[in-house]
Amino acid sequence: MLEKDRKRQIEKLRSVCPKCGNKHTARIVYGMPVMDKEMEKAEAEGRIWLGGCCLEDYRYYCINCELKF
């Protein structure tokens, strides 16, 4: 359980934009995901960002300054 909490804390730190410090970032989803209601809701709420079919090293997208990191 401690390992799970530690990973969650690290994930939170990584999701802060290194350029502007904004915490409103979205996880980048690559490929062609099945857009069910849950995925559509996550995209509409800004929790995920569709990254397209070409895989890149970026994991997050900053909603504020549009940086991919």
PDB file of C-alpha atoms in Angstrom:
ATOM      1  CA  MET A   1       0.000   0.000   0.000  1.00  0.00           C
ATOM      2  CA  LEU A   2       2.838   2.413   0.759  1.00  0.00           C
ATOM      3  CA  GLU A   3       4.375   1.811  -2.664  1.00  0.00           C
ATOM      4  CA  LYS A   4       1.055   2.670  -4.311  1.00  0.00           C
ATOM      5  CA  ASP A   5       0.826   5.937  -2.333  1.00  0.00           C
ATOM      6  CA  ARG A   6       4.405   6.815  -3.223  1.00  0.00           C
ATOM      7  CA  LYS A   7       3.754   6.276  -6.934  1.00  0.00           C
ATOM      8  CA  ARG A   8       0.615   8.402  -6.724  1.00  0.00           C
ATOM      9  CA  GLN A   9       2.559  11.257  -5.076  1.00  0.00           C
ATOM     10  CA  ILE A  10       5.295  11.079  -7.729  1.00  0.00           C
ATOM     11  CA  GLU A  11       2.649  11.133 -10.460  1.00  0.00           C
ATOM     12  CA  LYS A  12       1.126  14.294  -8.946  1.00  0.00           C
ATOM     13  CA  LEU A  13       4.519  16.012  -8.936  1.00  0.00           C
ATOM     14  CA  ARG A  14       5.141  15.101 -12.551  1.00  0.00           C
ATOM     15  CA  SER A  15       1.812  16.539 -13.647  1.00  0.00           C
ATOM     16  CA  VAL A  16       2.725  20.117 -12.636  1.00  0.00           C
ATOM     17  CA  CYS A  17       3.778  22.104 -15.700  1.00  0.00           C
ATOM     18  CA  PRO A  18       7.532  22.792 -15.563  1.00  0.00           C
ATOM     19  CA  LYS A  19       7.111  25.996 -17.610  1.00  0.00           C
ATOM     20  CA  CYS A  20       4.247  27.857 -15.903  1.00  0.00           C
ATOM     21  CA  GLY A  21       3.698  25.823 -12.705  1.00  0.00           C
ATOM     22  CA  ASN A  22       0.061  25.167 -13.570  1.00  0.00           C
ATOM     23  CA  LYS A  23      -1.496  22.076 -11.996  1.00  0.00           C
ATOM     24  CA  HIS A  24      -4.270  21.905 -14.614  1.00  0.00           C
ATOM     25  CA  THR A  25      -2.621  19.403 -16.917  1.00  0.00           C
ATOM     26  CA  ALA A  26      -4.056  16.555 -18.941  1.00  0.00           C
ATOM     27  CA  ARG A  27      -2.662  13.089 -19.507  1.00  0.00           C
ATOM     28  CA  ILE A  28      -1.832  12.595 -23.203  1.00  0.00           C
ATOM     29  CA  VAL A  29      -3.507   9.556 -24.775  1.00  0.00           C
ATOM     30  CA  TYR A  30      -1.878   8.321 -27.991  1.00  0.00           C
ATOM     31  CA  GLY A  31      -3.289   6.104 -30.709  1.00  0.00           C
ATOM     32  CA  MET A  32      -6.922   5.683 -31.612  1.00  0.00           C
ATOM     33  CA  PRO A  33      -8.745   5.112 -28.312  1.00  0.00           C
ATOM     34  CA  VAL A  34     -12.326   3.924 -28.234  1.00  0.00           C
ATOM     35  CA  MET A  35     -14.274   7.079 -27.485  1.00  0.00           C
ATOM     36  CA  ASP A  36     -16.943   5.801 -25.143  1.00  0.00           C
ATOM     37  CA  LYS A  37     -18.882   8.112 -22.818  1.00  0.00           C
ATOM     38  CA  GLU A  38     -16.204   7.898 -20.120  1.00  0.00           C
ATOM     39  CA  MET A  39     -13.422   8.917 -22.538  1.00  0.00           C
ATOM     40  CA  GLU A  40     -15.538  11.733 -24.006  1.00  0.00           C
ATOM     41  CA  LYS A  41     -16.245  13.037 -20.507  1.00  0.00           C
ATOM     42  CA  ALA A  42     -12.547  12.877 -19.557  1.00  0.00           C
ATOM     43  CA  GLU A  43     -11.622  14.818 -22.702  1.00  0.00           C
ATOM     44  CA  ALA A  44     -14.366  17.413 -22.140  1.00  0.00           C
ATOM     45  CA  GLU A  45     -13.193  17.904 -18.535  1.00  0.00           C
ATOM     46  CA  GLY A  46      -9.574  18.330 -19.646  1.00  0.00           C
ATOM     47  CA  ARG A  47      -8.334  15.209 -17.848  1.00  0.00           C
ATOM     48  CA  ILE A  48      -6.986  13.684 -21.071  1.00  0.00           C
ATOM     49  CA  TRP A  49      -5.586  15.177 -24.267  1.00  0.00           C
ATOM     50  CA  LEU A  50      -5.686  13.236 -27.526  1.00  0.00           C
ATOM     51  CA  GLY A  51      -2.105  13.094 -28.774  1.00  0.00           C
ATOM     52  CA  GLY A  52      -2.704  11.522 -32.176  1.00  0.00           C
ATOM     53  CA  CYS A  53      -1.304   8.356 -33.710  1.00  0.00           C
ATOM     54  CA  CYS A  54       2.393   9.274 -33.676  1.00  0.00           C
ATOM     55  CA  LEU A  55       3.873   8.332 -30.318  1.00  0.00           C
ATOM     56  CA  GLU A  56       6.011  10.952 -28.613  1.00  0.00           C
ATOM     57  CA  ASP A  57       7.846  11.012 -25.295  1.00  0.00           C
ATOM     58  CA  TYR A  58       5.387  13.480 -23.761  1.00  0.00           C
ATOM     59  CA  ARG A  59       2.992  12.262 -21.062  1.00  0.00           C
ATOM     60  CA  TYR A  60       1.203  15.489 -20.118  1.00  0.00           C
ATOM     61  CA  TYR A  61      -0.266  18.571 -21.782  1.00  0.00           C
ATOM     62  CA  CYS A  62      -0.574  21.899 -19.955  1.00  0.00           C
ATOM     63  CA  ILE A  63      -4.018  23.411 -20.448  1.00  0.00           C
ATOM     64  CA  ASN A  64      -2.654  26.882 -19.574  1.00  0.00           C
ATOM     65  CA  CYS A  65       0.484  27.306 -21.727  1.00  0.00           C
ATOM     66  CA  GLU A  66       0.004  24.337 -24.126  1.00  0.00           C
ATOM     67  CA  LEU A  67       3.369  22.789 -23.252  1.00  0.00           C
ATOM     68  CA  LYS A  68       3.760  19.047 -23.779  1.00  0.00           C
ATOM     69  CA  PHE A  69       6.041  17.472 -21.206  1.00  0.00           C
TER      70      PHE A  69
END
